[in-house]
PDB file of C-alpha atoms in Angstrom:
ATOM      1  CA  MET A   1       7.910   5.857  11.854  1.00 85.00           C
ATOM      2  CA  ILE A   2       7.763   2.047  11.782  1.00 91.00           C
ATOM      3  CA  GLY A   3       6.218   0.184   8.857  1.00 93.00           C
ATOM      4  CA  ARG A   4       5.259  -3.311   7.745  1.00 95.00           C
ATOM      5  CA  VAL A   5       7.332  -4.224   4.691  1.00 96.00           C
ATOM      6  CA  LEU A   6       7.031  -7.194   2.346  1.00 96.00           C
ATOM      7  CA  ILE A   7      10.149  -8.049   0.360  1.00 96.00           C
ATOM      8  CA  VAL A   8       9.577 -10.141  -2.768  1.00 95.00           C
ATOM      9  CA  GLU A   9      12.987 -11.301  -3.962  1.00 93.00           C
ATOM     10  CA  ASP A  10      13.994 -14.721  -5.289  1.00 90.00           C
ATOM     11  CA  VAL A  11      17.725 -14.239  -4.637  1.00 91.00           C
ATOM     12  CA  ARG A  12      17.991 -15.112  -0.957  1.00 92.00           C
ATOM     13  CA  VAL A  13      21.213 -13.132  -0.376  1.00 93.00           C
ATOM     14  CA  GLN A  14      19.558  -9.972  -1.741  1.00 93.00           C
ATOM     15  CA  ALA A  15      16.416 -10.576   0.343  1.00 94.00           C
ATOM     16  CA  LEU A  16      18.497 -11.085   3.479  1.00 95.00           C
ATOM     17  CA  HIS A  17      20.464  -7.875   2.847  1.00 95.00           C
ATOM     18  CA  LEU A  18      17.250  -5.833   2.382  1.00 96.00           C
ATOM     19  CA  ARG A  19      15.676  -7.463   5.443  1.00 96.00           C
ATOM     20  CA  ARG A  20      18.682  -6.647   7.657  1.00 96.00           C
ATOM     21  CA  VAL A  21      18.708  -2.998   6.595  1.00 95.00           C
ATOM     22  CA  LEU A  22      14.979  -2.582   7.277  1.00 96.00           C
ATOM     23  CA  GLU A  23      14.953  -4.504  10.560  1.00 96.00           C
ATOM     24  CA  ARG A  24      17.908  -2.408  11.743  1.00 95.00           C
ATOM     25  CA  ASP A  25      15.640   0.612  11.205  1.00 95.00           C
ATOM     26  CA  GLY A  26      12.927  -1.060  13.323  1.00 96.00           C
ATOM     27  CA  HIS A  27      10.516  -2.112  10.562  1.00 96.00           C
ATOM     28  CA  HIS A  28       8.522  -5.346  10.601  1.00 97.00           C
ATOM     29  CA  VAL A  29       9.681  -7.351   7.580  1.00 97.00           C
ATOM     30  CA  GLU A  30       8.456 -10.465   5.785  1.00 96.00           C
ATOM     31  CA  THR A  31      10.031 -12.023   2.727  1.00 96.00           C
ATOM     32  CA  CYS A  32       8.653 -14.066  -0.160  1.00 94.00           C
ATOM     33  CA  THR A  33      10.606 -15.656  -2.995  1.00 92.00           C
ATOM     34  CA  ASP A  34       7.932 -15.755  -5.704  1.00 91.00           C
ATOM     35  CA  ALA A  35       4.770 -14.087  -6.977  1.00 90.00           C
ATOM     36  CA  ALA A  36       2.411 -16.783  -5.694  1.00 91.00           C
ATOM     37  CA  SER A  37       3.569 -16.590  -2.068  1.00 93.00           C
ATOM     38  CA  ALA A  38       3.616 -12.779  -2.272  1.00 93.00           C
ATOM     39  CA  SER A  39      -0.004 -12.746  -3.495  1.00 92.00           C
ATOM     40  CA  GLU A  40      -0.967 -15.011  -0.610  1.00 93.00           C
ATOM     41  CA  ALA A  41       0.806 -12.783   1.928  1.00 94.00           C
ATOM     42  CA  LEU A  42      -0.772  -9.624   0.488  1.00 93.00           C
ATOM     43  CA  GLY A  43      -4.212 -11.221   0.644  1.00 90.00           C
ATOM     44  CA  SER A  44      -3.905 -12.284   4.263  1.00 92.00           C
ATOM     45  CA  ARG A  45      -1.853  -9.600   6.052  1.00 92.00           C
ATOM     46  CA  PRO A  46      -1.629  -5.804   5.876  1.00 92.00           C
ATOM     47  CA  PHE A  47       1.561  -4.201   4.584  1.00 95.00           C
ATOM     48  CA  ASP A  48       2.561  -0.567   4.189  1.00 96.00           C
ATOM     49  CA  ILE A  49       5.253  -1.157   1.588  1.00 96.00           C
ATOM     50  CA  VAL A  50       6.175  -3.867  -0.901  1.00 96.00           C
ATOM     51  CA  LEU A  51       9.724  -4.028  -2.267  1.00 96.00           C
ATOM     52  CA  THR A  52       9.560  -6.388  -5.220  1.00 94.00           C
ATOM     53  CA  ASP A  53      11.982  -7.582  -7.827  1.00 93.00           C
ATOM     54  CA  LEU A  54      10.866  -6.834 -11.370  1.00 90.00           C
ATOM     55  CA  CYS A  55      11.672 -10.383 -12.560  1.00 87.00           C
ATOM     56  CA  LEU A  56      10.134 -13.110 -10.395  1.00 86.00           C
ATOM     57  CA  PRO A  57       9.433 -16.808 -10.657  1.00 83.00           C
ATOM     58  CA  ALA A  58       5.711 -17.593 -10.634  1.00 73.00           C
ATOM     59  CA  SER A  59       6.152 -20.039  -7.737  1.00 65.00           C
ATOM     60  CA  GLU A  60       8.756 -21.618  -5.471  1.00 58.00           C
ATOM     61  CA  ALA A  61       8.824 -24.666  -7.743  1.00 54.00           C
ATOM     62  CA  ALA A  62       9.659 -22.481 -10.743  1.00 49.00           C
ATOM     63  CA  ALA A  63      12.451 -20.823  -8.772  1.00 49.00           C
ATOM     64  CA  ALA A  64      13.981 -24.221  -7.993  1.00 53.00           C
ATOM     65  CA  THR A  65      14.175 -25.273 -11.634  1.00 53.00           C
ATOM     66  CA  GLU A  66      17.327 -24.592 -13.567  1.00 46.00           C
ATOM     67  CA  GLY A  67      17.256 -20.994 -14.639  1.00 53.00           C
ATOM     68  CA  GLY A  68      14.170 -20.225 -12.509  1.00 49.00           C
ATOM     69  CA  ALA A  69      11.399 -19.914 -15.119  1.00 52.00           C
ATOM     70  CA  ARG A  70      10.468 -16.244 -14.858  1.00 51.00           C
ATOM     71  CA  THR A  71       6.802 -16.167 -15.684  1.00 54.00           C
ATOM     72  CA  ALA A  72       5.751 -13.404 -13.296  1.00 68.00           C
ATOM     73  CA  ASP A  73       6.912  -9.891 -12.575  1.00 84.00           C
ATOM     74  CA  GLY A  74       6.730  -7.318  -9.836  1.00 88.00           C
ATOM     75  CA  LEU A  75       4.667  -4.937 -11.946  1.00 89.00           C
ATOM     76  CA  ALA A  76       1.978  -7.586 -12.481  1.00 90.00           C
ATOM     77  CA  LEU A  77       1.978  -8.203  -8.725  1.00 91.00           C
ATOM     78  CA  PHE A  78       1.481  -4.467  -8.157  1.00 92.00           C
ATOM     79  CA  ARG A  79      -1.445  -4.312 -10.594  1.00 91.00           C
ATOM     80  CA  GLN A  80      -3.074  -7.384  -9.075  1.00 91.00           C
ATOM     81  CA  CYS A  81      -2.806  -5.908  -5.558  1.00 91.00           C
ATOM     82  CA  ARG A  82      -4.021  -2.457  -6.626  1.00 89.00           C
ATOM     83  CA  ASP A  83      -7.018  -3.937  -8.446  1.00 90.00           C
ATOM     84  CA  ALA A  84      -7.928  -6.120  -5.459  1.00 89.00           C
ATOM     85  CA  VAL A  85      -7.403  -3.578  -2.663  1.00 85.00           C
ATOM     86  CA  GLY A  86      -7.773  -0.192  -4.351  1.00 83.00           C
ATOM     87  CA  GLU A  87      -6.637   2.951  -2.641  1.00 80.00           C
ATOM     88  CA  ASP A  88      -5.600   1.130   0.556  1.00 83.00           C
ATOM     89  CA  ALA A  89      -3.048  -0.986  -1.336  1.00 90.00           C
ATOM     90  CA  PRO A  90       0.517  -0.976  -0.038  1.00 95.00           C
ATOM     91  CA  THR A  91       3.013   1.327  -1.707  1.00 94.00           C
ATOM     92  CA  PHE A  92       5.165  -0.573  -4.199  1.00 95.00           C
ATOM     93  CA  VAL A  93       8.822  -0.097  -5.080  1.00 96.00           C
ATOM     94  CA  ILE A  94      10.267  -2.077  -7.998  1.00 94.00           C
ATOM     95  CA  LEU A  95      13.840  -3.351  -7.649  1.00 93.00           C
ATOM     96  CA  THR A  96      15.778  -4.669 -10.621  1.00 89.00           C
ATOM     97  CA  ALA A  97      19.239  -5.497 -11.825  1.00 87.00           C
ATOM     98  CA  TYR A  98      18.045  -5.264 -15.423  1.00 82.00           C
ATOM     99  CA  GLY A  99      16.462  -1.819 -15.489  1.00 79.00           C
ATOM    100  CA  THR A 100      15.584  -0.059 -18.691  1.00 83.00           C
ATOM    101  CA  VAL A 101      14.130   3.370 -19.263  1.00 90.00           C
ATOM    102  CA  GLU A 102      11.049   1.754 -20.817  1.00 88.00           C
ATOM    103  CA  SER A 103      10.358  -0.569 -17.874  1.00 87.00           C
ATOM    104  CA  ALA A 104      10.915   2.289 -15.403  1.00 90.00           C
ATOM    105  CA  ARG A 105       8.538   4.540 -17.330  1.00 91.00           C
ATOM    106  CA  GLU A 106       5.873   1.817 -17.472  1.00 90.00           C
ATOM    107  CA  ALA A 107       6.176   1.107 -13.741  1.00 89.00           C
ATOM    108  CA  LEU A 108       5.963   4.750 -12.695  1.00 91.00           C
ATOM    109  CA  ARG A 109       3.038   5.465 -15.039  1.00 92.00           C
ATOM    110  CA  SER A 110       1.220   2.466 -13.560  1.00 90.00           C
ATOM    111  CA  GLY A 111       1.448   3.985 -10.091  1.00 91.00           C
ATOM    112  CA  VAL A 112       4.536   2.379  -8.576  1.00 93.00           C
ATOM    113  CA  TYR A 113       6.128   4.792  -6.088  1.00 94.00           C
ATOM    114  CA  ASP A 114       9.728   4.236  -7.178  1.00 95.00           C
ATOM    115  CA  TYR A 115      11.956   2.105  -9.399  1.00 93.00           C
ATOM    116  CA  ILE A 116      15.433   1.289  -8.106  1.00 92.00           C
ATOM    117  CA  THR A 117      18.333  -0.549  -9.694  1.00 89.00           C
ATOM    118  CA  LYS A 118      20.342  -3.102  -7.741  1.00 89.00           C
ATOM    119  CA  PRO A 119      22.526  -3.128  -5.775  1.00 89.00           C
ATOM    120  CA  VAL A 120      20.504  -1.017  -3.360  1.00 91.00           C
ATOM    121  CA  ASP A 121      22.365   1.469  -1.174  1.00 93.00           C
ATOM    122  CA  PRO A 122      21.299   0.918   2.487  1.00 94.00           C
ATOM    123  CA  THR A 123      21.130   4.655   3.266  1.00 95.00           C
ATOM    124  CA  GLU A 124      19.089   5.323   0.143  1.00 95.00           C
ATOM    125  CA  LEU A 125      16.735   2.470   1.065  1.00 95.00           C
ATOM    126  CA  SER A 126      16.273   3.752   4.623  1.00 95.00           C
ATOM    127  CA  ASN A 127      15.510   7.256   3.349  1.00 96.00           C
ATOM    128  CA  LEU A 128      13.110   5.909   0.738  1.00 96.00           C
ATOM    129  CA  ILE A 129      11.173   3.851   3.283  1.00 96.00           C
ATOM    130  CA  GLY A 130      10.931   6.881   5.601  1.00 96.00           C
ATOM    131  CA  ASN A 131       9.644   9.039   2.740  1.00 96.00           C
ATOM    132  CA  ILE A 132       7.062   6.431   1.758  1.00 96.00           C
ATOM    133  CA  LEU A 133       5.774   6.093   5.311  1.00 96.00           C
ATOM    134  CA  GLU A 134       5.458   9.889   5.590  1.00 96.00           C
ATOM    135  CA  TYR A 135       3.697  10.001   2.192  1.00 94.00           C
ATOM    136  CA  ARG A 136       1.228   7.314   3.341  1.00 94.00           C
ATOM    137  CA  ARG A 137       0.588   9.170   6.619  1.00 95.00           C
ATOM    138  CA  LEU A 138      -0.117  12.415   4.757  1.00 94.00           C
ATOM    139  CA  ARG A 139      -2.434  10.651   2.270  1.00 91.00           C
ATOM    140  CA  ARG A 140      -4.386   9.035   5.133  1.00 91.00           C
ATOM    141  CA  GLU A 141      -4.609  12.363   6.977  1.00 93.00           C
ATOM    142  CA  ASN A 142      -5.757  14.144   3.809  1.00 93.00           C
ATOM    143  CA  ARG A 143      -8.444  11.513   3.190  1.00 89.00           C
ATOM    144  CA  GLU A 144      -9.709  11.830   6.790  1.00 89.00           C
ATOM    145  CA  LEU A 145      -9.799  15.631   6.589  1.00 91.00           C
ATOM    146  CA  ASN A 146     -11.696  15.518   3.281  1.00 88.00           C
ATOM    147  CA  GLN A 147     -14.248  13.157   4.825  1.00 83.00           C
ATOM    148  CA  ALA A 148     -14.655  15.445   7.841  1.00 81.00           C
ATOM    149  CA  VAL A 149     -15.161  18.489   5.588  1.00 85.00           C
ATOM    150  CA  ALA A 150     -17.710  16.619   3.466  1.00 78.00           C
ATOM    151  CA  ALA A 151     -19.622  15.523   6.577  1.00 71.00           C
ATOM    152  CA  ARG A 152     -19.627  19.065   7.900  1.00 75.00           C
ATOM    153  CA  ARG A 153     -21.015  20.374   4.598  1.00 74.00           C
ATOM    154  CA  VAL A 154     -23.876  17.913   4.834  1.00 68.00           C
ATOM    155  CA  GLU A 155     -24.624  19.013   8.408  1.00 69.00           C
ATOM    156  CA  GLU A 156     -24.680  22.672   7.352  1.00 72.00           C
ATOM    157  CA  LYS A 157     -27.456  21.907   4.854  1.00 74.00           C
ATOM    158  CA  LEU A 158     -29.702  20.348   7.511  1.00 76.00           C
ATOM    159  CA  ILE A 159     -32.163  22.788   9.026  1.00 77.00           C
ATOM    160  CA  GLY A 160     -34.084  20.754  11.587  1.00 78.00           C
ATOM    161  CA  GLN A 161     -33.640  21.561  15.291  1.00 80.00           C
ATOM    162  CA  SER A 162     -36.157  19.304  17.023  1.00 84.00           C
ATOM    163  CA  VAL A 163     -34.967  16.658  19.471  1.00 87.00           C
ATOM    164  CA  PRO A 164     -36.241  13.736  17.327  1.00 81.00           C
ATOM    165  CA  PHE A 165     -34.544  15.188  14.229  1.00 80.00           C
ATOM    166  CA  LEU A 166     -31.211  15.698  16.022  1.00 81.00           C
ATOM    167  CA  SER A 167     -31.320  12.194  17.529  1.00 84.00           C
ATOM    168  CA  MET A 168     -32.008  10.780  14.048  1.00 81.00           C
ATOM    169  CA  ILE A 169     -28.933  12.634  12.743  1.00 80.00           C
ATOM    170  CA  GLU A 170     -26.786  11.182  15.553  1.00 82.00           C
ATOM    171  CA  LEU A 171     -28.076   7.680  14.747  1.00 81.00           C
ATOM    172  CA  ALA A 172     -27.263   8.197  11.049  1.00 79.00           C
ATOM    173  CA  LYS A 173     -23.743   9.367  11.954  1.00 78.00           C
ATOM    174  CA  ALA A 174     -23.207   6.253  14.062  1.00 80.00           C
ATOM    175  CA  ALA A 175     -24.407   3.999  11.230  1.00 80.00           C
ATOM    176  CA  ALA A 176     -22.408   5.850   8.545  1.00 76.00           C
ATOM    177  CA  GLY A 177     -19.180   4.110   9.498  1.00 73.00           C
ATOM    178  CA  SER A 178     -20.645   0.655   8.875  1.00 79.00           C
ATOM    179  CA  GLU A 179     -22.085  -1.276   5.969  1.00 80.00           C
ATOM    180  CA  ALA A 180     -25.508  -1.360   7.663  1.00 78.00           C
ATOM    181  CA  THR A 181     -28.627  -0.292   5.805  1.00 81.00           C
ATOM    182  CA  ILE A 182     -30.851   2.065   7.792  1.00 77.00           C
ATOM    183  CA  LEU A 183     -34.465   3.075   7.326  1.00 80.00           C
ATOM    184  CA  ILE A 184     -35.615   6.487   8.500  1.00 76.00           C
ATOM    185  CA  ARG A 185     -39.350   6.746   9.054  1.00 78.00           C
ATOM    186  CA  GLY A 186     -41.481   9.639  10.076  1.00 75.00           C
ATOM    187  CA  GLU A 187     -43.540  12.501   8.827  1.00 76.00           C
ATOM    188  CA  SER A 188     -42.152  14.598   6.017  1.00 73.00           C
ATOM    189  CA  GLY A 189     -41.868  18.346   6.221  1.00 62.00           C
TER     190      GLY A 189
END
């Protein structure tokens, strides 16, 4: 399964290594070096997975300064994306060279899929990405099946059999997938 992956890593050598591993596996990969450019990318293009460093500069300018003022983090980026997109947000994996049990616990409790310490093993990364893509496929399939079951339950409660009633139901089904407001008029009973 092929996925769209965003790598957010300010150390260019690390980003290049991750990119090469994922592209070798056939994934479409983009890289960002700071939280600001990652937010922009996430707001304008769809991604399945985000691999982000825990410690990030807020912007490219901050990364260029001596010491790279670290005023943003991967967990904040995750929360921002989740709050903006909701359940369709990409799956996040936090990467760090400075991992602690506390930061790992906080990340996983927040909803991050995994927390990995650097250096990242290429085989482990490939397996992780495959597992995430399968997890996302199963979640999407489950959501679709639940929607189909819910729609079927609604249909079972309807008792009308006339041609106008059935055509009204078909029209409502067609409109249900959109944001359109519909008005149903007619006699009651």
